């Protein structure tokens, strides 16, 4: 699909340049140079999913009289790096080092409401609420500094944790103390996201898109497949933290490698017989592609802060069809059932030889 074309009736049109990402993936495996070696194949795939990210989040940013900044947001940190991203947004809007921002742990007794942590929504939805809260606090801080300086608000500039007007300078903590007339008090910024306000109005808020390309070697005698090269490409709008974005997409692709080649629950009389990590195979380091890379597409076209859009799950979608397409190119046999175990591949190849 081209950008702006309809994927699902009544839903948000496609908001990504799928051709751009597909070309990046295809170039990585030298798609235009078709391999003539027996058992070698290349495959490319595009994955597009509706994350169903509901746009309801509330955030608070507190500036205390000692200059410290506290972020209260309901997004739960489970290793995806949300605390870092949300703190980065506050630091960006208030022009302070990220070390100055402390995100408190989530607690329903005190933390503002958030719809959920999931659906790749934290940066886009909660990030938007956090940015709105930081901007609200910024305006209050400028007004308080202007009052302290006896100057017009337009003359106040915020730089590196200080308010400046001409040659006069006050730290943020000093501004708060001057405002309250004592070494105490705080300024609180509030940010809210809800349907039709800031995000939306249609759903999904964004399409989570990912492209993948694989080059494989296939042993037709055994059905064994080795992934020589693989790249996962994520259209992220804007990567607020590049290292985290790459890590999430690469992790998702390797998770996808699991269900592509190994993972399958087997049952007897309704009970799983391989529900442990001895019998239920997941990828090992020895299963990794010989050459493994990732790429981020950043067109700043997402609905989140600075043009960001949700990512982190898209990498799992494209790896199975990319490898399936590579098998088809290498052998002319289309296999549509996972996992692609050596036995399943060998049987499919032999069935094709016998015309079954």
mmCIF file of C-alpha atoms in Angstrom:
data_model
loop_
_atom_site.group_PDB
_atom_site.id
_atom_site.type_symbol
_atom_site.label_atom_id
_atom_site.label_comp_id
_atom_site.label_asym_id
_atom_site.label_seq_id
_atom_site.Cartn_x
_atom_site.Cartn_y
_atom_site.Cartn_z
ATOM 1 C CA UNK A 1 0.000 0.000 0.000
ATOM 2 C CA UNK A 2 1.014 3.580 -0.596
ATOM 3 C CA UNK A 3 0.919 6.074 2.237
ATOM 4 C CA UNK A 4 -2.672 7.232 2.797
ATOM 5 C CA UNK A 5 -4.315 4.171 1.226
ATOM 6 C CA UNK A 6 -6.949 2.259 3.150
ATOM 7 C CA UNK A 7 -6.064 -1.087 4.732
ATOM 8 C CA UNK A 8 -9.206 -1.613 6.817
ATOM 9 C CA UNK A 9 -12.565 0.011 6.167
ATOM 10 C CA UNK A 10 -13.154 2.990 8.452
ATOM 11 C CA UNK A 11 -9.689 2.771 9.994
ATOM 12 C CA UNK A 12 -6.789 5.214 9.835
ATOM 13 C CA UNK A 13 -5.127 5.041 6.390
ATOM 14 C CA UNK A 14 -1.610 3.625 6.172
ATOM 15 C CA UNK A 15 0.715 6.161 7.815
ATOM 16 C CA UNK A 16 4.068 4.724 6.760
ATOM 17 C CA UNK A 17 6.180 4.483 3.618
ATOM 18 C CA UNK A 18 6.180 0.694 3.268
ATOM 19 C CA UNK A 19 8.143 0.815 0.025
ATOM 20 C CA UNK A 20 10.984 2.702 1.701
ATOM 21 C CA UNK A 21 11.340 0.117 4.438
ATOM 22 C CA UNK A 22 10.969 -2.812 2.047
ATOM 23 C CA UNK A 23 13.764 -1.453 -0.151
ATOM 24 C CA UNK A 24 16.086 -1.137 2.853
ATOM 25 C CA UNK A 25 15.378 -4.761 3.741
ATOM 26 C CA UNK A 26 15.736 -6.039 0.179
ATOM 27 C CA UNK A 27 19.015 -4.217 -0.414
ATOM 28 C CA UNK A 28 20.521 -5.862 2.683
ATOM 29 C CA UNK A 29 20.167 -9.323 1.128
ATOM 30 C CA UNK A 30 21.110 -8.081 -2.368
ATOM 31 C CA UNK A 31 17.639 -8.926 -3.677
ATOM 32 C CA UNK A 32 18.403 -7.771 -7.226
ATOM 33 C CA UNK A 33 21.310 -10.248 -7.475
ATOM 34 C CA UNK A 34 19.461 -13.555 -7.579
ATOM 35 C CA UNK A 35 21.563 -16.411 -6.246
ATOM 36 C CA UNK A 36 22.266 -19.281 -8.647
ATOM 37 C CA UNK A 37 23.594 -21.574 -5.934
ATOM 38 C CA UNK A 38 21.484 -24.639 -5.175
ATOM 39 C CA UNK A 39 19.736 -24.447 -1.834
ATOM 40 C CA UNK A 40 20.150 -20.695 -1.501
ATOM 41 C CA UNK A 41 17.142 -18.407 -1.303
ATOM 42 C CA UNK A 42 16.165 -14.886 -0.378
ATOM 43 C CA UNK A 43 12.845 -13.665 0.944
ATOM 44 C CA UNK A 44 11.294 -10.329 1.880
ATOM 45 C CA UNK A 45 8.156 -9.673 3.929
ATOM 46 C CA UNK A 46 6.119 -6.727 5.195
ATOM 47 C CA UNK A 47 4.145 -6.824 8.423
ATOM 48 C CA UNK A 48 1.433 -4.324 9.346
ATOM 49 C CA UNK A 49 -0.552 -4.607 12.558
ATOM 50 C CA UNK A 50 -3.135 -2.631 14.503
ATOM 51 C CA UNK A 51 -1.775 -2.273 18.020
ATOM 52 C CA UNK A 52 -5.199 -1.241 19.375
ATOM 53 C CA UNK A 53 -3.531 1.382 21.557
ATOM 54 C CA UNK A 54 -6.298 3.291 23.342
ATOM 55 C CA UNK A 55 -5.351 6.986 23.750
ATOM 56 C CA UNK A 56 -6.120 7.552 27.436
ATOM 57 C CA UNK A 57 -3.239 8.628 29.696
ATOM 58 C CA UNK A 58 -2.643 11.224 32.409
ATOM 59 C CA UNK A 59 0.737 12.466 33.677
ATOM 60 C CA UNK A 60 2.073 14.875 36.303
ATOM 61 C CA UNK A 61 5.471 16.585 36.384
ATOM 62 C CA UNK A 62 6.483 18.202 39.687
ATOM 63 C CA UNK A 63 9.240 20.808 40.093
ATOM 64 C CA UNK A 64 10.395 20.989 43.710
ATOM 65 C CA UNK A 65 12.132 23.847 45.505
ATOM 66 C CA UNK A 66 15.463 21.990 45.456
ATOM 67 C CA UNK A 67 15.319 21.963 41.655
ATOM 68 C CA UNK A 68 14.566 18.267 41.338
ATOM 69 C CA UNK A 69 11.897 17.147 38.878
ATOM 70 C CA UNK A 70 9.548 14.256 39.639
ATOM 71 C CA UNK A 71 7.589 12.469 36.924
ATOM 72 C CA UNK A 72 4.410 10.612 37.860
ATOM 73 C CA UNK A 73 3.083 8.375 35.096
ATOM 74 C CA UNK A 74 1.279 5.051 35.174
ATOM 75 C CA UNK A 75 3.397 3.332 32.541
ATOM 76 C CA UNK A 76 5.034 0.304 34.114
ATOM 77 C CA UNK A 77 8.680 -0.467 33.446
ATOM 78 C CA UNK A 78 9.105 -4.113 32.482
ATOM 79 C CA UNK A 79 12.439 -3.794 30.724
ATOM 80 C CA UNK A 80 11.255 -1.956 27.599
ATOM 81 C CA UNK A 81 12.916 1.313 28.649
ATOM 82 C CA UNK A 82 9.776 3.401 29.218
ATOM 83 C CA UNK A 83 11.229 5.194 32.254
ATOM 84 C CA UNK A 84 14.197 6.360 30.184
ATOM 85 C CA UNK A 85 12.079 7.526 27.240
ATOM 86 C CA UNK A 86 9.559 9.438 29.375
ATOM 87 C CA UNK A 87 12.355 11.046 31.381
ATOM 88 C CA UNK A 88 14.055 12.063 28.133
ATOM 89 C CA UNK A 89 10.876 13.839 27.024
ATOM 90 C CA UNK A 90 10.665 15.808 30.276
ATOM 91 C CA UNK A 91 14.353 16.696 30.091
ATOM 92 C CA UNK A 92 13.961 17.868 26.499
ATOM 93 C CA UNK A 93 10.984 20.125 27.196
ATOM 94 C CA UNK A 94 12.419 21.653 30.395
ATOM 95 C CA UNK A 95 15.998 21.884 29.095
ATOM 96 C CA UNK A 96 17.597 19.960 31.950
ATOM 97 C CA UNK A 97 19.982 16.974 32.029
ATOM 98 C CA UNK A 98 18.098 13.679 32.113
ATOM 99 C CA UNK A 99 19.793 12.968 35.464
ATOM 100 C CA UNK A 100 17.633 15.743 36.957
ATOM 101 C CA UNK A 101 14.412 13.839 36.221
ATOM 102 C CA UNK A 102 13.212 11.136 38.603
ATOM 103 C CA UNK A 103 10.326 8.912 37.541
ATOM 104 C CA UNK A 104 8.577 7.454 40.560
ATOM 105 C CA UNK A 105 7.414 3.859 40.588
ATOM 106 C CA UNK A 106 3.806 3.265 39.624
ATOM 107 C CA UNK A 107 1.364 3.059 42.525
ATOM 108 C CA UNK A 108 -2.395 3.271 42.046
ATOM 109 C CA UNK A 109 -2.654 5.132 45.352
ATOM 110 C CA UNK A 110 -0.794 8.129 43.919
ATOM 111 C CA UNK A 111 0.034 7.686 40.243
ATOM 112 C CA UNK A 112 -2.307 9.267 37.669
ATOM 113 C CA UNK A 113 -4.423 6.976 35.504
ATOM 114 C CA UNK A 114 -3.040 5.194 32.479
ATOM 115 C CA UNK A 115 -5.074 2.901 30.237
ATOM 116 C CA UNK A 116 -2.399 0.184 30.106
ATOM 117 C CA UNK A 117 1.228 -0.668 29.504
ATOM 118 C CA UNK A 118 1.192 -2.573 26.235
ATOM 119 C CA UNK A 119 0.097 -2.335 22.599
ATOM 120 C CA UNK A 120 3.325 -0.399 21.856
ATOM 121 C CA UNK A 121 1.551 2.691 23.202
ATOM 122 C CA UNK A 122 3.784 4.036 25.971
ATOM 123 C CA UNK A 123 5.984 6.386 23.948
ATOM 124 C CA UNK A 124 3.142 7.557 21.703
ATOM 125 C CA UNK A 125 0.269 7.941 24.183
ATOM 126 C CA UNK A 126 1.848 8.321 27.611
ATOM 127 C CA UNK A 127 4.739 10.157 25.988
ATOM 128 C CA UNK A 128 2.260 12.695 24.626
ATOM 129 C CA UNK A 129 0.685 13.140 28.059
ATOM 130 C CA UNK A 130 4.122 13.546 29.635
ATOM 131 C CA UNK A 131 5.131 16.090 27.012
ATOM 132 C CA UNK A 132 1.914 18.032 27.624
ATOM 133 C CA UNK A 133 2.584 17.988 31.384
ATOM 134 C CA UNK A 134 6.159 19.189 30.853
ATOM 135 C CA UNK A 135 4.966 22.009 28.596
ATOM 136 C CA UNK A 136 2.345 22.994 31.179
ATOM 137 C CA UNK A 137 5.067 23.126 33.825
ATOM 138 C CA UNK A 138 7.328 25.052 31.482
ATOM 139 C CA UNK A 139 4.736 27.808 31.079
ATOM 140 C CA UNK A 140 4.229 28.025 34.841
ATOM 141 C CA UNK A 141 7.975 28.172 35.366
ATOM 142 C CA UNK A 142 8.393 30.978 32.842
ATOM 143 C CA UNK A 143 5.554 32.950 34.449
ATOM 144 C CA UNK A 144 7.061 32.476 37.933
ATOM 145 C CA UNK A 145 10.510 33.515 36.674
ATOM 146 C CA UNK A 146 9.071 36.591 34.945
ATOM 147 C CA UNK A 147 7.444 37.608 38.239
ATOM 148 C CA UNK A 148 10.747 37.122 40.078
ATOM 149 C CA UNK A 149 12.650 39.160 37.497
ATOM 150 C CA UNK A 150 9.931 41.804 37.150
ATOM 151 C CA UNK A 151 10.158 41.199 33.421
ATOM 152 C CA UNK A 152 7.888 40.213 30.566
ATOM 153 C CA UNK A 153 7.430 36.449 30.147
ATOM 154 C CA UNK A 154 8.656 36.720 26.555
ATOM 155 C CA UNK A 155 12.033 37.887 27.885
ATOM 156 C CA UNK A 156 12.571 34.740 29.971
ATOM 157 C CA UNK A 157 14.591 31.884 28.482
ATOM 158 C CA UNK A 158 15.092 28.456 30.008
ATOM 159 C CA UNK A 159 18.539 26.922 29.588
ATOM 160 C CA UNK A 160 20.169 23.974 31.318
ATOM 161 C CA UNK A 161 18.108 24.119 34.493
ATOM 162 C CA UNK A 162 18.111 27.906 34.837
ATOM 163 C CA UNK A 163 15.770 30.768 33.942
ATOM 164 C CA UNK A 164 17.478 33.727 32.311
ATOM 165 C CA UNK A 165 16.422 37.283 31.535
ATOM 166 C CA UNK A 166 19.165 39.515 30.192
ATOM 167 C CA UNK A 167 22.156 39.106 32.514
ATOM 168 C CA UNK A 168 20.026 37.824 35.398
ATOM 169 C CA UNK A 169 19.835 34.105 36.170
ATOM 170 C CA UNK A 170 17.948 31.931 38.640
ATOM 171 C CA UNK A 171 18.045 28.153 38.961
ATOM 172 C CA UNK A 172 14.690 26.421 38.710
ATOM 173 C CA UNK A 173 14.792 25.731 42.448
ATOM 174 C CA UNK A 174 15.403 29.421 43.165
ATOM 175 C CA UNK A 175 12.447 30.355 40.956
ATOM 176 C CA UNK A 176 10.173 28.059 42.986
ATOM 177 C CA UNK A 177 11.496 29.479 46.287
ATOM 178 C CA UNK A 178 11.035 33.065 45.105
ATOM 179 C CA UNK A 179 7.511 32.268 43.926
ATOM 180 C CA UNK A 180 6.448 30.898 47.313
ATOM 181 C CA UNK A 181 8.591 33.272 49.383
ATOM 182 C CA UNK A 182 10.239 30.432 51.298
ATOM 183 C CA UNK A 183 12.547 27.452 50.627
ATOM 184 C CA UNK A 184 9.627 25.212 49.767
ATOM 185 C CA UNK A 185 6.645 24.728 47.492
ATOM 186 C CA UNK A 186 6.391 23.182 44.061
ATOM 187 C CA UNK A 187 5.021 23.754 40.572
ATOM 188 C CA UNK A 188 2.962 20.956 39.014
ATOM 189 C CA UNK A 189 2.409 20.406 35.308
ATOM 190 C CA UNK A 190 -0.521 18.300 34.152
ATOM 191 C CA UNK A 191 -0.939 16.466 30.869
ATOM 192 C CA UNK A 192 -3.897 14.481 29.547
ATOM 193 C CA UNK A 193 -4.481 12.436 26.419
ATOM 194 C CA UNK A 194 -7.939 11.238 25.397
ATOM 195 C CA UNK A 195 -9.652 10.287 22.123
ATOM 196 C CA UNK A 196 -9.920 13.216 19.756
ATOM 197 C CA UNK A 197 -7.748 15.456 21.908
ATOM 198 C CA UNK A 198 -4.201 15.489 20.686
ATOM 199 C CA UNK A 199 -4.399 11.926 19.321
ATOM 200 C CA UNK A 200 -6.867 10.387 16.918
ATOM 201 C CA UNK A 201 -9.725 10.764 16.120
ATOM 202 C CA UNK A 202 -9.619 7.524 14.148
ATOM 203 C CA UNK A 203 -8.162 4.236 15.307
ATOM 204 C CA UNK A 204 -5.603 2.851 15.151
ATOM 205 C CA UNK A 205 -3.534 5.782 16.350
ATOM 206 C CA UNK A 206 -0.721 4.359 14.242
ATOM 207 C CA UNK A 207 -0.029 1.252 12.213
ATOM 208 C CA UNK A 208 2.865 -0.726 13.607
ATOM 209 C CA UNK A 209 4.907 -1.697 10.583
ATOM 210 C CA UNK A 210 7.991 -3.816 10.170
ATOM 211 C CA UNK A 211 9.863 -5.241 7.225
ATOM 212 C CA UNK A 212 12.236 -8.200 7.142
ATOM 213 C CA UNK A 213 14.549 -9.857 4.644
ATOM 214 C CA UNK A 214 16.299 -13.213 4.919
ATOM 215 C CA UNK A 215 18.920 -15.148 3.006
ATOM 216 C CA UNK A 216 18.963 -18.857 3.802
ATOM 217 C CA UNK A 217 20.830 -22.050 3.013
ATOM 218 C CA UNK A 218 18.641 -25.152 2.779
ATOM 219 C CA UNK A 219 19.821 -28.770 2.853
ATOM 220 C CA UNK A 220 17.267 -30.664 0.784
ATOM 221 C CA UNK A 221 18.536 -34.017 2.096
ATOM 222 C CA UNK A 222 17.687 -33.195 5.713
ATOM 223 C CA UNK A 223 15.325 -30.218 5.502
ATOM 224 C CA UNK A 224 17.627 -28.202 7.770
ATOM 225 C CA UNK A 225 17.661 -24.432 7.246
ATOM 226 C CA UNK A 226 20.403 -22.015 8.212
ATOM 227 C CA UNK A 227 19.730 -18.284 8.148
ATOM 228 C CA UNK A 228 22.808 -16.674 6.578
ATOM 229 C CA UNK A 229 21.575 -13.099 6.724
ATOM 230 C CA UNK A 230 18.597 -11.355 8.271
ATOM 231 C CA UNK A 231 17.613 -7.727 8.731
ATOM 232 C CA UNK A 232 14.651 -6.356 10.623
ATOM 233 C CA UNK A 233 13.417 -2.892 9.662
ATOM 234 C CA UNK A 234 11.063 -0.852 11.857
ATOM 235 C CA UNK A 235 9.214 2.301 10.834
ATOM 236 C CA UNK A 236 9.358 4.200 14.140
ATOM 237 C CA UNK A 237 8.553 7.764 13.071
ATOM 238 C CA UNK A 238 11.215 9.100 15.414
ATOM 239 C CA UNK A 239 13.574 7.053 17.580
ATOM 240 C CA UNK A 240 13.763 9.016 20.826
ATOM 241 C CA UNK A 241 16.363 6.547 22.086
ATOM 242 C CA UNK A 242 18.065 4.812 19.164
ATOM 243 C CA UNK A 243 19.830 2.101 21.179
ATOM 244 C CA UNK A 244 16.602 1.071 22.916
ATOM 245 C CA UNK A 245 14.642 1.085 19.657
ATOM 246 C CA UNK A 246 17.188 -1.113 17.909
ATOM 247 C CA UNK A 247 17.323 -3.478 20.875
ATOM 248 C CA UNK A 248 13.555 -3.879 21.002
ATOM 249 C CA UNK A 249 13.265 -4.578 17.277
ATOM 250 C CA UNK A 250 16.148 -7.036 17.257
ATOM 251 C CA UNK A 251 14.730 -8.805 20.307
ATOM 252 C CA UNK A 252 11.347 -9.114 18.631
ATOM 253 C CA UNK A 253 12.932 -10.599 15.502
ATOM 254 C CA UNK A 254 14.794 -13.233 17.518
ATOM 255 C CA UNK A 255 11.583 -14.031 19.374
ATOM 256 C CA UNK A 256 10.022 -14.511 15.939
ATOM 257 C CA UNK A 257 12.882 -16.829 15.028
ATOM 258 C CA UNK A 258 11.590 -19.075 17.808
ATOM 259 C CA UNK A 259 8.098 -19.612 16.456
ATOM 260 C CA UNK A 260 9.479 -19.790 12.908
ATOM 261 C CA UNK A 261 11.764 -22.761 13.562
ATOM 262 C CA UNK A 262 11.175 -24.340 16.952
ATOM 263 C CA UNK A 263 8.278 -23.388 19.175
ATOM 264 C CA UNK A 264 5.223 -25.628 19.220
ATOM 265 C CA UNK A 265 3.206 -27.022 22.125
ATOM 266 C CA UNK A 266 2.186 -30.674 21.852
ATOM 267 C CA UNK A 267 -0.783 -32.122 23.731
ATOM 268 C CA UNK A 268 -1.939 -35.536 24.854
ATOM 269 C CA UNK A 269 -5.454 -35.846 26.294
ATOM 270 C CA UNK A 270 -5.647 -32.074 26.586
ATOM 271 C CA UNK A 271 -2.395 -31.734 28.549
ATOM 272 C CA UNK A 272 0.811 -30.178 27.194
ATOM 273 C CA UNK A 273 3.646 -32.729 27.113
ATOM 274 C CA UNK A 274 6.499 -30.325 26.378
ATOM 275 C CA UNK A 275 5.751 -27.425 28.722
ATOM 276 C CA UNK A 276 9.345 -26.886 29.810
ATOM 277 C CA UNK A 277 12.509 -25.363 28.352
ATOM 278 C CA UNK A 278 14.084 -28.774 27.787
ATOM 279 C CA UNK A 279 11.439 -30.046 25.375
ATOM 280 C CA UNK A 280 10.053 -26.684 24.232
ATOM 281 C CA UNK A 281 12.832 -25.203 22.099
ATOM 282 C CA UNK A 282 13.550 -21.496 22.017
ATOM 283 C CA UNK A 283 16.357 -19.846 20.039
ATOM 284 C CA UNK A 284 19.927 -20.241 21.266
ATOM 285 C CA UNK A 285 22.885 -18.095 20.324
ATOM 286 C CA UNK A 286 23.927 -20.844 17.919
ATOM 287 C CA UNK A 287 20.617 -20.360 16.071
ATOM 288 C CA UNK A 288 21.295 -16.688 15.379
ATOM 289 C CA UNK A 289 21.663 -15.607 11.738
ATOM 290 C CA UNK A 290 25.263 -15.481 10.555
ATOM 291 C CA UNK A 291 24.775 -11.793 9.779
ATOM 292 C CA UNK A 292 22.041 -10.044 11.754
ATOM 293 C CA UNK A 293 21.188 -6.358 11.585
ATOM 294 C CA UNK A 294 18.421 -3.839 12.099
ATOM 295 C CA UNK A 295 17.445 -0.518 10.590
ATOM 296 C CA UNK A 296 15.105 2.250 11.696
ATOM 297 C CA UNK A 297 12.963 4.337 9.336
ATOM 298 C CA UNK A 298 12.559 7.845 10.780
ATOM 299 C CA UNK A 299 10.230 10.139 8.852
ATOM 300 C CA UNK A 300 8.891 11.901 11.989
ATOM 301 C CA UNK A 301 5.366 11.093 10.800
ATOM 302 C CA UNK A 302 3.920 9.484 13.933
ATOM 303 C CA UNK A 303 1.307 10.972 16.282
ATOM 304 C CA UNK A 304 3.569 10.812 19.336
ATOM 305 C CA UNK A 305 6.221 13.219 20.674
ATOM 306 C CA UNK A 306 8.543 14.555 17.967
ATOM 307 C CA UNK A 307 6.805 12.379 15.361
ATOM 308 C CA UNK A 308 7.306 9.065 17.181
ATOM 309 C CA UNK A 309 5.032 6.078 16.717
ATOM 310 C CA UNK A 310 4.780 2.780 18.537
ATOM 311 C CA UNK A 311 7.324 0.054 17.864
ATOM 312 C CA UNK A 312 8.925 -2.928 19.555
ATOM 313 C CA UNK A 313 6.481 -5.643 18.525
ATOM 314 C CA UNK A 314 6.661 -5.264 14.735
ATOM 315 C CA UNK A 315 9.912 -7.206 14.384
ATOM 316 C CA UNK A 316 8.203 -10.471 15.318
ATOM 317 C CA UNK A 317 5.762 -10.297 12.399
ATOM 318 C CA UNK A 318 7.951 -10.416 9.286
ATOM 319 C CA UNK A 319 10.592 -13.047 10.013
ATOM 320 C CA UNK A 320 8.440 -16.155 9.386
ATOM 321 C CA UNK A 321 7.037 -15.016 6.016
ATOM 322 C CA UNK A 322 10.459 -13.704 4.930
ATOM 323 C CA UNK A 323 12.007 -17.124 5.567
ATOM 324 C CA UNK A 324 9.005 -18.852 3.982
ATOM 325 C CA UNK A 325 9.485 -16.726 0.885
ATOM 326 C CA UNK A 326 13.203 -17.601 0.851
ATOM 327 C CA UNK A 327 12.325 -21.310 0.942
ATOM 328 C CA UNK A 328 9.959 -20.776 -1.978
ATOM 329 C CA UNK A 329 12.620 -18.979 -4.004
ATOM 330 C CA UNK A 330 15.171 -21.709 -3.293
ATOM 331 C CA UNK A 331 12.895 -24.694 -3.967
ATOM 332 C CA UNK A 332 9.643 -23.584 -5.550
ATOM 333 C CA UNK A 333 7.801 -25.130 -2.588
ATOM 334 C CA UNK A 334 5.444 -23.018 -0.505
ATOM 335 C CA UNK A 335 5.172 -24.037 3.165
ATOM 336 C CA UNK A 336 2.507 -22.280 5.230
ATOM 337 C CA UNK A 337 2.696 -24.174 8.521
ATOM 338 C CA UNK A 338 4.987 -23.327 11.426
ATOM 339 C CA UNK A 339 7.390 -24.210 12.881
ATOM 340 C CA UNK A 340 9.660 -24.934 9.914
ATOM 341 C CA UNK A 341 11.292 -27.968 11.478
ATOM 342 C CA UNK A 342 13.697 -30.038 9.340
ATOM 343 C CA UNK A 343 11.160 -32.869 9.216
ATOM 344 C CA UNK A 344 8.342 -30.606 8.056
ATOM 345 C CA UNK A 345 10.530 -28.991 5.389
ATOM 346 C CA UNK A 346 11.906 -32.368 4.225
ATOM 347 C CA UNK A 347 8.397 -33.822 3.935
ATOM 348 C CA UNK A 348 7.170 -30.789 1.983
ATOM 349 C CA UNK A 349 10.063 -31.046 -0.441
ATOM 350 C CA UNK A 350 9.517 -34.777 -0.981
ATOM 351 C CA UNK A 351 5.767 -34.350 -1.353
ATOM 352 C CA UNK A 352 6.433 -31.747 -4.032
ATOM 353 C CA UNK A 353 8.776 -34.150 -5.861
ATOM 354 C CA UNK A 354 6.056 -36.811 -5.874
ATOM 355 C CA UNK A 355 3.466 -34.296 -7.074
ATOM 356 C CA UNK A 356 1.361 -34.601 -3.927
#
